[in-house]
Short mmCIF file of C-alpha atoms in Angstrom, two decimals:
data_model
loop_
_atom_site.label_atom_id
_atom_site.label_comp_id
_atom_site.label_asym_id
_atom_site.label_seq_id
_atom_site.Cartn_x
_atom_site.Cartn_y
_atom_site.Cartn_z
CA MET A 1 0.00 0.00 0.00
CA LYS A 2 2.81 2.33 1.05
CA TYR A 3 4.77 1.38 -2.08
CA TRP A 4 1.78 2.13 -4.28
CA GLN A 5 1.47 5.56 -2.68
CA GLU A 6 5.15 6.25 -3.40
CA PHE A 7 4.73 5.00 -6.98
CA LEU A 8 1.75 7.30 -7.59
CA ARG A 9 3.56 10.18 -5.89
CA THR A 10 6.49 9.81 -8.33
CA TRP A 11 4.04 9.95 -11.25
CA ALA A 12 2.38 13.03 -9.80
CA GLN A 13 5.73 14.75 -9.17
CA GLN A 14 7.42 14.00 -12.52
CA PRO A 15 4.75 12.97 -15.04
CA ALA A 16 6.80 13.95 -18.11
CA MET A 17 9.80 11.86 -17.07
CA GLN A 18 7.62 8.89 -16.20
CA ILE A 19 5.69 9.04 -19.49
CA ALA A 20 8.93 9.32 -21.48
CA THR A 21 10.40 6.30 -19.65
CA LEU A 22 7.24 4.28 -20.07
CA SER A 23 7.09 5.12 -23.79
CA VAL A 24 10.67 3.95 -24.40
CA LEU A 25 10.05 0.76 -22.43
CA VAL A 26 6.79 0.10 -24.26
CA GLY A 27 8.67 0.55 -27.55
CA THR A 28 11.41 -1.84 -26.41
CA PHE A 29 9.06 -4.55 -25.19
CA THR A 30 6.79 -4.15 -28.23
CA VAL A 31 9.75 -4.88 -30.51
CA ILE A 32 10.67 -7.87 -28.33
CA ALA A 33 7.06 -9.14 -28.35
CA VAL A 34 6.79 -8.65 -32.13
CA PHE A 35 10.01 -10.60 -32.69
CA LEU A 36 8.93 -13.37 -30.33
CA GLY A 37 5.59 -13.51 -32.16
CA LEU A 38 7.37 -13.52 -35.53
CA GLN A 39 9.64 -16.33 -34.37
CA GLN A 40 6.67 -18.31 -33.11
CA ASN A 41 4.75 -17.84 -36.38
CA LEU A 42 7.76 -18.50 -38.60
CA ASN A 43 8.56 -21.58 -36.55
CA SER A 44 5.07 -22.95 -36.98
CA LEU A 45 5.21 -22.20 -40.72
CA LEU A 46 8.64 -23.77 -41.12
CA THR A 47 7.60 -26.77 -39.03
CA ARG A 48 4.69 -27.30 -41.40
CA TRP A 49 7.11 -27.23 -44.31
CA GLY A 50 9.51 -29.43 -42.37
CA GLU A 51 6.84 -32.07 -41.98
CA SER A 52 7.02 -32.74 -45.72
CA VAL A 53 10.70 -33.63 -45.50
CA GLN A 54 11.25 -37.35 -45.98
CA ILE A 55 14.04 -39.71 -47.03
CA THR A 56 13.64 -41.64 -50.25
CA ALA A 57 15.80 -44.75 -50.54
CA TYR A 58 16.05 -45.96 -54.19
CA LEU A 59 16.43 -49.72 -54.36
CA GLU A 60 18.95 -51.72 -56.40
CA GLU A 61 17.82 -53.93 -59.18
CA VAL A 62 18.85 -57.51 -58.43
CA GLN A 63 19.81 -59.56 -61.49
CA GLY A 64 17.50 -57.64 -63.74
CA ALA A 65 14.58 -57.83 -61.31
CA ASP A 66 13.36 -55.53 -58.61
CA LEU A 67 14.30 -56.12 -55.06
CA GLU A 68 10.54 -56.60 -54.81
CA ALA A 69 11.00 -59.93 -56.54
CA THR A 70 13.07 -61.11 -53.57
CA GLY A 71 10.28 -60.40 -51.09
CA LEU A 72 12.15 -61.64 -48.06
CA GLN A 73 15.03 -59.17 -48.51
CA LEU A 74 12.57 -56.25 -48.95
CA GLU A 75 10.76 -57.06 -45.71
CA GLU A 76 14.09 -57.35 -43.95
CA LEU A 77 15.21 -53.94 -45.26
CA ILE A 78 11.97 -52.26 -44.19
CA GLY A 79 12.30 -53.90 -40.78
CA VAL A 80 15.87 -52.63 -40.32
CA ILE A 81 14.91 -49.08 -41.32
CA GLN A 82 11.86 -49.09 -39.04
CA GLU A 83 14.11 -50.06 -36.13
CA GLU A 84 15.94 -46.74 -36.54
CA LYS A 85 15.16 -44.05 -33.95
CA GLY A 86 12.94 -41.29 -35.36
CA VAL A 87 11.47 -43.29 -38.23
CA GLU A 88 7.70 -43.01 -38.16
CA ARG A 89 6.67 -44.93 -41.25
CA VAL A 90 8.25 -46.72 -44.21
CA ASP A 91 6.21 -47.02 -47.43
CA TYR A 92 7.26 -49.17 -50.34
CA VAL A 93 6.80 -47.57 -53.79
CA SER A 94 7.07 -50.11 -56.60
CA LYS A 95 8.31 -49.27 -60.11
CA GLU A 96 4.69 -49.38 -61.31
CA VAL A 97 3.43 -46.99 -58.65
CA ALA A 98 6.39 -44.71 -59.37
CA VAL A 99 5.62 -44.53 -63.07
CA GLN A 100 1.92 -44.06 -62.31
CA ARG A 101 2.73 -41.08 -60.08
CA PHE A 102 5.05 -39.73 -62.76
CA GLN A 103 2.30 -39.98 -65.34
CA GLU A 104 -0.15 -38.20 -63.05
CA GLN A 105 2.26 -35.39 -62.33
CA MET A 106 3.48 -34.90 -65.88
CA GLY A 107 0.27 -35.88 -67.69
CA THR A 108 -0.82 -32.35 -68.44
CA TYR A 109 2.54 -31.52 -70.03
CA ALA A 110 2.87 -34.77 -72.04
CA PRO A 111 -0.65 -36.28 -72.52
CA SER A 112 0.68 -39.23 -74.52
CA LEU A 113 2.33 -40.53 -71.34
CA PHE A 114 -1.13 -41.12 -69.88
CA THR A 115 -2.33 -43.29 -72.66
CA ASP A 116 0.86 -45.27 -73.32
CA SER A 117 0.20 -48.48 -71.37
CA ASP A 118 3.40 -50.00 -72.70
CA LEU A 119 5.59 -47.39 -71.10
CA GLU A 120 8.27 -49.26 -69.29
CA SER A 121 9.18 -47.67 -66.00
CA PRO A 122 12.57 -45.98 -66.09
CA LEU A 123 12.13 -45.29 -62.37
CA PRO A 124 13.47 -47.60 -59.67
CA ALA A 125 11.39 -48.92 -56.82
CA SER A 126 11.90 -46.99 -53.57
CA LEU A 127 11.17 -46.74 -49.89
CA GLU A 128 9.64 -43.50 -48.61
CA ILE A 129 10.75 -42.95 -45.02
CA LEU A 130 8.69 -40.52 -42.93
CA LEU A 131 10.40 -39.06 -39.89
CA SER A 132 9.36 -38.15 -36.41
CA PRO A 133 9.99 -35.76 -34.69
CA ARG A 134 9.45 -33.22 -37.41
CA LEU A 135 12.35 -31.34 -38.86
CA ALA A 136 12.42 -28.09 -36.93
CA SER A 137 15.92 -27.60 -35.70
CA ARG A 138 19.58 -28.00 -36.52
CA GLU A 139 19.73 -31.15 -34.32
CA HIS A 140 16.95 -32.75 -36.32
CA PHE A 141 18.72 -31.82 -39.53
CA ASP A 142 21.97 -33.39 -38.29
CA TYR A 143 20.07 -36.53 -37.33
CA LEU A 144 18.40 -36.66 -40.74
CA VAL A 145 21.80 -36.54 -42.47
CA SER A 146 23.28 -39.31 -40.29
CA LEU A 147 20.18 -41.49 -40.75
CA ALA A 148 20.32 -41.04 -44.53
CA GLU A 149 24.00 -42.06 -44.48
CA ARG A 150 23.20 -45.21 -42.50
CA ILE A 151 20.34 -46.15 -44.84
CA ALA A 152 22.60 -45.64 -47.87
CA GLN A 153 24.96 -48.27 -46.43
CA LEU A 154 22.24 -50.93 -46.25
CA ALA A 155 22.34 -53.79 -48.72
CA GLY A 156 19.78 -53.36 -51.49
CA VAL A 157 19.82 -49.54 -51.33
CA GLU A 158 21.22 -47.88 -54.43
CA GLU A 159 20.91 -44.22 -53.52
CA VAL A 160 19.33 -42.00 -50.89
CA SER A 161 17.69 -38.62 -51.42
CA TYR A 162 16.16 -36.18 -48.95
CA GLY A 163 16.32 -32.86 -50.83
CA GLN A 164 19.79 -32.25 -49.36
CA GLY A 165 20.30 -28.67 -50.56
CA TRP A 166 16.83 -27.49 -49.62
CA VAL A 167 16.91 -29.08 -46.18
CA GLU A 168 20.31 -27.59 -45.41
CA ASN A 169 19.18 -24.09 -46.43
CA TYR A 170 16.02 -24.56 -44.43
CA ALA A 171 17.96 -25.52 -41.29
CA SER A 172 20.32 -22.55 -41.79
CA VAL A 173 17.37 -20.15 -42.07
CA LEU A 174 15.98 -21.52 -38.83
CA ASP A 175 19.35 -21.17 -37.09
CA PHE A 176 19.91 -17.65 -38.38
CA PHE A 177 16.49 -16.45 -37.37
CA LYS A 178 16.74 -17.93 -33.88
CA SER A 179 20.21 -16.52 -33.20
CA SER A 180 19.46 -13.08 -34.64
CA THR A 181 16.25 -12.85 -32.60
CA ALA A 182 18.14 -13.84 -29.46
CA ALA A 183 20.84 -11.21 -30.17
CA LEU A 184 18.24 -8.50 -30.75
CA VAL A 185 16.31 -9.41 -27.61
CA VAL A 186 19.51 -9.29 -25.52
CA LEU A 187 20.39 -5.90 -26.99
CA LEU A 188 16.93 -4.48 -26.32
CA LEU A 189 16.86 -5.85 -22.79
CA ALA A 190 20.22 -4.25 -22.05
CA GLY A 191 18.76 -0.97 -23.34
CA SER A 192 15.73 -1.39 -21.10
CA LEU A 193 18.03 -1.71 -18.07
CA LEU A 194 19.60 1.65 -18.90
CA VAL A 195 16.24 3.32 -19.44
CA VAL A 196 14.76 2.10 -16.14
CA GLY A 197 18.01 2.88 -14.33
CA ASN A 198 18.01 6.42 -15.69
CA SER A 199 14.44 7.02 -14.61
CA ILE A 200 15.07 5.68 -11.11
CA ARG A 201 18.28 7.71 -10.85
CA THR A 202 16.33 10.88 -11.62
CA SER A 203 13.73 9.87 -9.08
CA ILE A 204 16.45 9.31 -6.47
CA ASP A 205 18.12 12.65 -7.24
CA GLN A 206 14.82 14.43 -6.71
CA ARG A 207 14.34 12.68 -3.39
CA ARG A 208 17.94 12.85 -2.17
CA GLU A 209 16.97 14.98 0.80
CA GLU A 210 14.20 12.57 1.75
CA ILE A 211 16.60 9.62 1.57
CA GLU A 212 19.08 11.42 3.84
CA ILE A 213 16.33 12.08 6.37
CA LEU A 214 15.22 8.45 6.25
CA GLU A 215 18.82 7.39 6.95
CA LEU A 216 18.97 9.90 9.78
CA VAL A 217 15.95 8.40 11.55
CA GLY A 218 17.25 4.83 11.22
CA ALA A 219 15.65 3.43 8.07
CA THR A 220 17.47 0.32 6.87
CA PRO A 221 18.84 0.24 3.30
CA ALA A 222 16.11 -2.26 2.40
CA MET A 223 13.43 0.20 3.55
CA ILE A 224 14.98 2.97 1.48
CA ARG A 225 15.45 0.83 -1.62
CA GLY A 226 12.05 -0.87 -1.46
CA PRO A 227 9.92 1.85 -3.08
CA TYR A 228 12.42 2.32 -5.93
CA LEU A 229 12.62 -1.41 -6.65
CA PHE A 230 8.82 -1.55 -6.63
CA GLU A 231 8.70 1.45 -8.95
CA GLY A 232 11.09 -0.22 -11.43
CA ALA A 233 9.19 -3.52 -11.34
CA MET A 234 5.82 -1.81 -11.83
CA MET A 235 7.18 0.32 -14.66
CA GLY A 236 8.46 -2.82 -16.41
CA LEU A 237 5.20 -4.69 -15.82
CA LEU A 238 3.10 -1.80 -17.13
CA ALA A 239 5.31 -1.45 -20.20
CA GLY A 240 5.14 -5.21 -20.85
CA TRP A 241 1.36 -5.19 -20.54
CA ILE A 242 0.93 -2.29 -22.96
CA ALA A 243 3.42 -3.92 -25.37
CA LEU A 244 1.37 -7.14 -25.35
CA GLY A 245 -1.75 -5.12 -26.16
CA ILE A 246 -0.02 -3.43 -29.10
CA CYS A 247 1.34 -6.78 -30.27
CA ALA A 248 -2.15 -8.35 -30.16
CA LEU A 249 -3.52 -5.50 -32.29
CA LEU A 250 -0.65 -5.93 -34.78
CA ALA A 251 -1.32 -9.68 -35.00
CA GLN A 252 -5.02 -9.04 -35.70
CA TRP A 253 -4.07 -6.60 -38.44
CA GLN A 254 -1.62 -9.07 -39.99
CA ILE A 255 -4.19 -11.90 -39.95
CA HIS A 256 -6.65 -9.59 -41.68
CA LEU A 257 -4.04 -8.56 -44.30
CA VAL A 258 -2.91 -12.13 -44.99
CA SER A 259 -6.43 -13.52 -45.31
CA GLN A 260 -7.34 -10.63 -47.65
CA HIS A 261 -4.31 -10.66 -49.94
CA LEU A 262 -2.61 -14.08 -49.50
CA GLY A 263 -5.69 -16.19 -48.80
CA MET A 264 -4.78 -18.73 -51.48
CA LEU A 265 -1.62 -19.73 -49.59
CA GLY A 266 -3.73 -20.81 -46.63
CA LEU A 267 -1.40 -19.04 -44.18
CA GLY A 268 -4.14 -17.35 -42.14
CA GLY A 269 -4.17 -20.15 -39.56
CA SER A 270 -0.39 -19.97 -39.12
CA ILE A 271 -0.42 -16.41 -37.78
CA GLN A 272 -1.18 -16.24 -34.09
CA HIS A 273 -0.67 -13.82 -31.25
CA LEU A 274 1.69 -14.87 -28.42
CA GLY A 275 0.09 -17.64 -26.35
CA PHE A 276 -0.82 -17.37 -22.66
CA VAL A 277 2.47 -18.83 -21.44
CA GLN A 278 4.58 -16.66 -23.76
CA SER A 279 2.59 -13.57 -22.74
CA LEU A 280 3.10 -14.41 -19.09
CA GLY A 281 6.80 -14.95 -19.82
CA LEU A 282 7.08 -11.56 -21.49
CA LEU A 283 5.38 -9.87 -18.52
CA ALA A 284 7.72 -11.65 -16.11
CA LEU A 285 10.70 -10.63 -18.26
CA ALA A 286 9.55 -6.98 -18.41
CA MET A 287 8.99 -6.91 -14.65
CA SER A 288 12.33 -8.59 -13.92
CA PHE A 289 14.24 -6.15 -16.09
CA GLY A 290 12.41 -3.20 -14.53
CA LEU A 291 13.42 -4.56 -11.14
CA LEU A 292 16.99 -5.26 -12.24
CA GLY A 293 17.45 -1.80 -13.85
CA SER A 294 16.21 -0.27 -10.64
CA TYR A 295 18.40 -2.53 -8.49
CA PHE A 296 21.59 -1.54 -10.32
CA CYS A 297 20.70 2.05 -9.58
CA VAL A 298 19.71 1.73 -5.91
CA ARG A 299 22.16 -0.85 -4.64
CA ARG A 300 24.47 1.94 -3.45
CA ILE A 301 21.73 4.38 -2.58
CA SER A 302 22.29 4.13 1.14
CA SER A 303 26.03 4.25 1.62
CA SER A 304 26.20 6.88 4.31
CA TRP A 305 28.40 4.64 6.44
CA ASN A 306 31.96 5.09 5.33
CA HIS A 307 33.33 1.82 6.57
CA SER A 308 37.09 1.75 6.58
CA PRO A 309 39.53 0.02 8.92
CA VAL A 310 40.17 1.88 12.15
CA ARG A 311 43.51 1.92 13.88
CA GLU A 312 43.12 1.48 17.61
CA PHE A 313 45.44 2.90 20.24
CA MET B 1 26.64 6.98 27.00
CA ILE B 2 29.23 8.62 24.72
CA GLN B 3 32.85 7.63 25.10
CA PHE B 4 35.70 8.74 22.84
CA SER B 5 39.27 7.72 23.54
CA HIS B 6 42.20 9.20 21.59
CA VAL B 7 40.03 9.62 18.50
CA TYR B 8 41.55 11.04 15.33
CA LYS B 9 39.72 11.86 12.12
CA THR B 10 41.90 12.66 9.14
CA TYR B 11 40.55 13.38 5.66
CA PRO B 12 42.54 12.82 2.46
CA GLY B 13 45.14 15.53 1.93
CA ASP B 14 46.24 15.30 5.60
CA ILE B 15 43.36 17.39 6.86
CA HIS B 16 43.09 16.67 10.58
CA ALA B 17 39.48 17.32 11.57
CA LEU B 18 39.86 15.72 15.01
CA ARG B 19 43.08 15.14 16.98
CA ASP B 20 43.37 12.94 20.00
CA VAL B 21 39.83 13.58 21.22
CA SER B 22 39.04 11.88 24.51
CA LEU B 23 35.62 12.55 25.93
CA THR B 24 33.08 10.92 28.22
CA ILE B 25 29.44 11.95 28.54
CA ASP B 26 27.39 10.01 31.09
CA LYS B 27 23.77 8.99 30.87
CA GLY B 28 21.41 11.89 31.66
CA GLU B 29 24.06 14.62 31.23
CA PHE B 30 23.50 17.90 29.36
CA VAL B 31 26.73 19.00 27.67
CA PHE B 32 27.50 21.89 25.36
CA LEU B 33 30.13 21.61 22.63
CA THR B 34 31.65 24.93 21.64
CA GLY B 35 34.41 26.12 19.39
CA PRO B 36 34.98 28.33 16.35
CA SER B 37 33.93 27.32 12.84
CA GLY B 38 36.14 24.54 11.55
CA ALA B 39 37.00 23.38 15.09
CA GLY B 40 35.59 19.91 14.34
CA LYS B 41 32.16 20.09 16.05
CA SER B 42 30.24 18.76 13.04
CA THR B 43 32.84 16.04 12.45
CA LEU B 44 32.43 14.89 16.04
CA PHE B 45 28.64 14.71 15.57
CA LYS B 46 29.10 12.81 12.30
CA LEU B 47 31.16 10.23 14.18
CA ILE B 48 28.52 9.96 16.91
CA SER B 49 25.71 9.41 14.38
CA ALA B 50 27.86 7.01 12.31
CA TYR B 51 28.04 9.11 9.15
CA GLU B 52 31.81 8.94 9.42
CA GLN B 53 34.23 6.54 11.02
CA ALA B 54 37.22 7.55 13.10
CA THR B 55 40.62 7.17 11.45
CA SER B 56 42.01 5.86 14.74
CA GLY B 57 41.10 5.63 18.42
CA ARG B 58 38.08 4.11 20.14
CA ALA B 59 34.51 5.42 20.06
CA GLN B 60 31.38 4.08 21.77
CA VAL B 61 27.84 5.47 21.61
CA ALA B 62 24.71 4.05 23.31
CA GLY B 63 26.39 0.68 23.73
CA PHE B 64 27.57 0.44 20.09
CA ASP B 65 31.28 0.06 19.45
CA LEU B 66 31.77 2.41 16.49
CA ASN B 67 35.12 0.83 15.64
CA HIS B 68 33.54 -2.51 14.89
CA ILE B 69 29.99 -1.61 13.97
CA LYS B 70 28.77 -3.24 10.76
CA ALA B 71 26.93 -1.28 8.07
CA ALA B 72 23.77 -3.27 8.79
CA GLN B 73 23.84 -2.18 12.46
CA VAL B 74 24.10 1.55 11.72
CA PRO B 75 20.31 2.08 11.34
CA TYR B 76 19.78 0.45 14.75
CA LEU B 77 22.31 2.80 16.34
CA ARG B 78 20.52 5.76 14.76
CA ARG B 79 17.23 4.55 16.22
CA ARG B 80 18.74 4.99 19.66
CA ILE B 81 19.84 8.57 19.09
CA GLY B 82 17.95 11.68 18.03
CA VAL B 83 19.58 14.29 15.82
CA VAL B 84 18.65 17.94 15.34
CA TYR B 85 20.33 20.19 12.75
CA GLN B 86 20.55 23.92 12.29
CA ASP B 87 18.72 23.67 8.95
CA PHE B 88 15.89 21.52 10.42
CA ARG B 89 16.02 18.85 7.66
CA LEU B 90 12.27 18.37 7.41
CA LEU B 91 10.37 16.88 4.47
CA LYS B 92 8.93 20.05 3.01
CA LYS B 93 6.03 18.43 1.21
CA ARG B 94 4.93 16.25 4.12
CA SER B 95 2.77 17.36 7.01
CA VAL B 96 4.11 17.96 10.51
CA PHE B 97 2.48 14.67 11.56
CA ASP B 98 4.25 12.73 8.76
CA ASN B 99 7.60 14.31 9.60
CA VAL B 100 7.40 13.55 13.30
CA ALA B 101 6.00 10.05 12.73
CA LEU B 102 8.92 9.03 10.47
CA PRO B 103 11.19 7.42 13.15
CA LEU B 104 8.24 5.38 14.41
CA VAL B 105 7.21 4.33 10.89
CA VAL B 106 10.71 3.01 10.13
CA ARG B 107 10.58 1.04 13.39
CA GLY B 108 7.33 -0.55 12.23
CA GLU B 109 5.19 0.73 15.13
CA ARG B 110 1.39 0.28 15.02
CA PRO B 111 -0.58 3.21 13.49
CA SER B 112 -2.63 3.73 16.66
CA TYR B 113 0.55 4.02 18.77
CA ILE B 114 2.14 6.36 16.19
CA GLU B 115 -0.90 8.63 16.26
CA ARG B 116 -0.94 8.82 20.06
CA ARG B 117 2.81 9.26 20.46
CA VAL B 118 3.12 11.95 17.75
CA GLN B 119 0.28 13.92 19.33
CA ASP B 120 1.97 13.66 22.75
CA VAL B 121 5.38 14.82 21.57
CA LEU B 122 3.90 17.67 19.51
CA ASP B 123 1.98 18.79 22.61
CA GLN B 124 5.31 18.70 24.47
CA VAL B 125 6.81 21.18 21.96
CA SER B 126 3.57 23.23 21.94
CA LEU B 127 2.67 22.36 18.34
CA GLY B 128 -0.15 19.91 18.98
CA PHE B 129 -2.51 22.07 16.98
CA LYS B 130 -0.37 22.04 13.81
CA LEU B 131 -0.53 18.36 12.91
CA LYS B 132 -1.58 18.93 9.32
CA ALA B 133 0.52 22.01 8.56
CA LEU B 134 3.38 21.85 6.08
CA PRO B 135 6.86 22.92 7.27
CA GLU B 136 6.94 25.62 4.59
CA GLN B 137 3.95 27.29 6.24
CA MET B 138 5.74 27.57 9.60
CA SER B 139 8.25 29.96 11.18
CA GLY B 140 11.89 28.97 11.75
CA GLY B 141 11.30 28.44 15.48
CA GLU B 142 8.29 26.23 14.80
CA GLN B 143 10.22 24.19 12.24
CA GLN B 144 13.02 23.66 14.74
CA ARG B 145 10.48 22.49 17.31
CA VAL B 146 9.10 20.02 14.74
CA ALA B 147 12.67 18.77 14.16
CA ILE B 148 13.13 18.36 17.94
CA ALA B 149 9.79 16.51 18.16
CA ARG B 150 10.99 14.17 15.42
CA ALA B 151 14.26 13.59 17.28
CA LEU B 152 12.38 12.77 20.49
CA VAL B 153 9.37 10.82 19.29
CA HIS B 154 11.11 7.43 19.55
CA GLN B 155 12.42 8.26 23.04
CA PRO B 156 16.14 8.12 22.19
CA GLU B 157 18.81 7.64 24.82
CA VAL B 158 20.90 10.47 23.35
CA LEU B 159 19.86 13.68 21.64
CA ILE B 160 22.55 15.48 19.65
CA ALA B 161 21.83 18.94 18.29
CA ASP B 162 24.19 20.66 15.84
CA GLU B 163 23.71 24.44 16.17
CA PRO B 164 19.96 24.10 16.82
CA THR B 165 19.58 27.83 17.44
CA GLY B 166 21.93 28.98 14.68
CA ASN B 167 19.08 30.24 12.48
CA LEU B 168 16.90 31.63 15.26
CA ASP B 169 16.61 34.97 17.06
CA PRO B 170 17.50 35.20 20.80
CA VAL B 171 13.90 34.79 21.99
CA LEU B 172 13.34 31.64 19.91
CA SER B 173 16.79 30.37 20.91
CA ARG B 174 15.83 30.58 24.60
CA GLU B 175 12.60 28.75 23.81
CA ILE B 176 14.50 25.92 22.12
CA LEU B 177 17.02 25.73 24.95
CA SER B 178 14.31 25.47 27.57
CA LEU B 179 12.74 22.72 25.47
CA LEU B 180 16.04 20.82 25.46
CA ASP B 181 16.30 21.35 29.24
CA GLY B 182 12.89 19.72 29.59
CA VAL B 183 14.01 16.77 27.45
CA ASN B 184 17.11 16.34 29.59
CA ALA B 185 15.02 16.53 32.77
CA GLN B 186 13.18 13.44 31.53
CA GLY B 187 16.46 11.49 31.50
CA THR B 188 17.68 11.88 27.91
CA THR B 189 21.38 12.62 27.45
CA VAL B 190 21.67 15.90 25.51
CA PHE B 191 24.77 17.05 23.60
CA VAL B 192 24.44 20.45 21.92
CA ALA B 193 26.97 22.13 19.60
CA THR B 194 26.71 25.91 19.58
CA HIS B 195 28.49 29.19 18.90
CA ASP B 196 26.30 31.02 21.36
CA HIS B 197 28.64 31.63 24.33
CA ASP B 198 26.07 33.75 26.20
CA MET B 199 23.57 30.92 26.13
CA VAL B 200 26.22 28.48 27.33
CA LYS B 201 27.34 30.73 30.20
CA LYS B 202 23.79 31.34 31.40
CA SER B 203 22.91 27.65 31.36
CA GLY B 204 25.62 26.68 33.87
CA ARG B 205 26.03 23.32 32.13
CA ARG B 206 29.22 21.41 31.38
CA VAL B 207 31.03 22.72 28.30
CA VAL B 208 33.45 20.83 26.06
CA ASP B 209 35.60 23.23 24.07
CA LEU B 210 37.12 22.23 20.75
CA ASP B 211 39.84 24.11 18.89
CA ARG B 212 41.42 23.00 15.62
CA GLY B 213 40.17 19.47 16.18
CA ALA B 214 41.46 19.08 19.72
CA VAL B 215 39.59 19.26 23.03
CA VAL B 216 40.90 22.24 24.95
CA GLY B 217 38.55 22.14 27.91
CA GLY B 218 35.69 20.34 29.63
CA ALA B 219 36.46 16.78 28.54
#
């Protein structure tokens, strides 16, 4: 109650300074919230793309026949691959199914392919290996590469393909975005410490006389620092709360824009505001940094006791 | 109550504010501290209220050993002494009640006790009717009485006053002195620094005289 009174008194005594500080903090935490939201949305989009990544193992032809012809070896191969960690499903695609798919995909460009029943499949039989967990990080990418290498070593496998170039670029984009967001957030948080610290320092300077009187009548350092720490924490919390509001409005606007202009991509569902846990996290972060900025400023506020060694006679 | 033994206070640049000060003030005594400007009176008071630490020697106040006192103990020492300054040091934007209540608030006393005690001590300094006034609306003499009320409200064992009448005319100075006499009569040890030799002579109290940082009489 007492701390609230002090907080409101500071606002009443220096409204311009408080509004300026709050505005800068709101700006800082809005940028952080927007980037966290962007990362969340990009992650969900990239994870959706990542789900389509699979390994295709092309099978050797054995003495002019498919591996299919030697049924026992095929079952064995599928069994070995399914034993691997992270393999969700293994589907066998015969030469016939492969050529059928090819005809369906290319039929519009070369209609004669559809009608030519004598077309002999130039495509090998293959195993389509679906992975779990989905490809959404550098670790998953590294695992995918090592798994593909192991499968390529298996008897009966001619070649392995998993869209190597695309997957690598995709993993690099994920890495870059995550690290650049982290760097930006750290930079902005460091800035927020300075802003809160500056505001509290001004507040302390204006109340220097009051602090000296409190020391004079026996207030402990904790009693003197308390209102300033509370002020910093509340300032951070308020800024975080306003930033979340702004971020929610921006997300609504983006959803509206995407559904209006990019509706055919079906991305509307991928754009979401920060979830409850993330929002709570941002508020806790804003409050902690408000508190921390204030702490750095007030930790030496009450140093009226010049404690140095005394020589005794 | 206050015991200094061969105390020196030297500031950087070899400035000797106090030299070999030995002094004992017993419980319930009323002692004046006199001396010209720069004699070291304020430095001595800073040592007593733990704003400074002696460079060497031994100092004890209200049972606290100032040579070995920890920073965390300083507030508890200050709760056992009352301090009055020439420039009053009141919170200008807080009422008389708030100013006087401050030592009790920091001690965490109950609001009902604070209300009763502040009223009592303000009655004692004849300002019981000015609870809600702001210091800025009061005369110098009244402000000094508020400062004395604040120094007494927590019933300290020692009251130190650094030139409490320095800003007041002779009539108001006598008023303040008689107030301090009353405080001392109730058992509080009073130690007053002053330039006012007439006041000191008339009081007939013990006088400690400082000159260039050294005690030259009355220790």
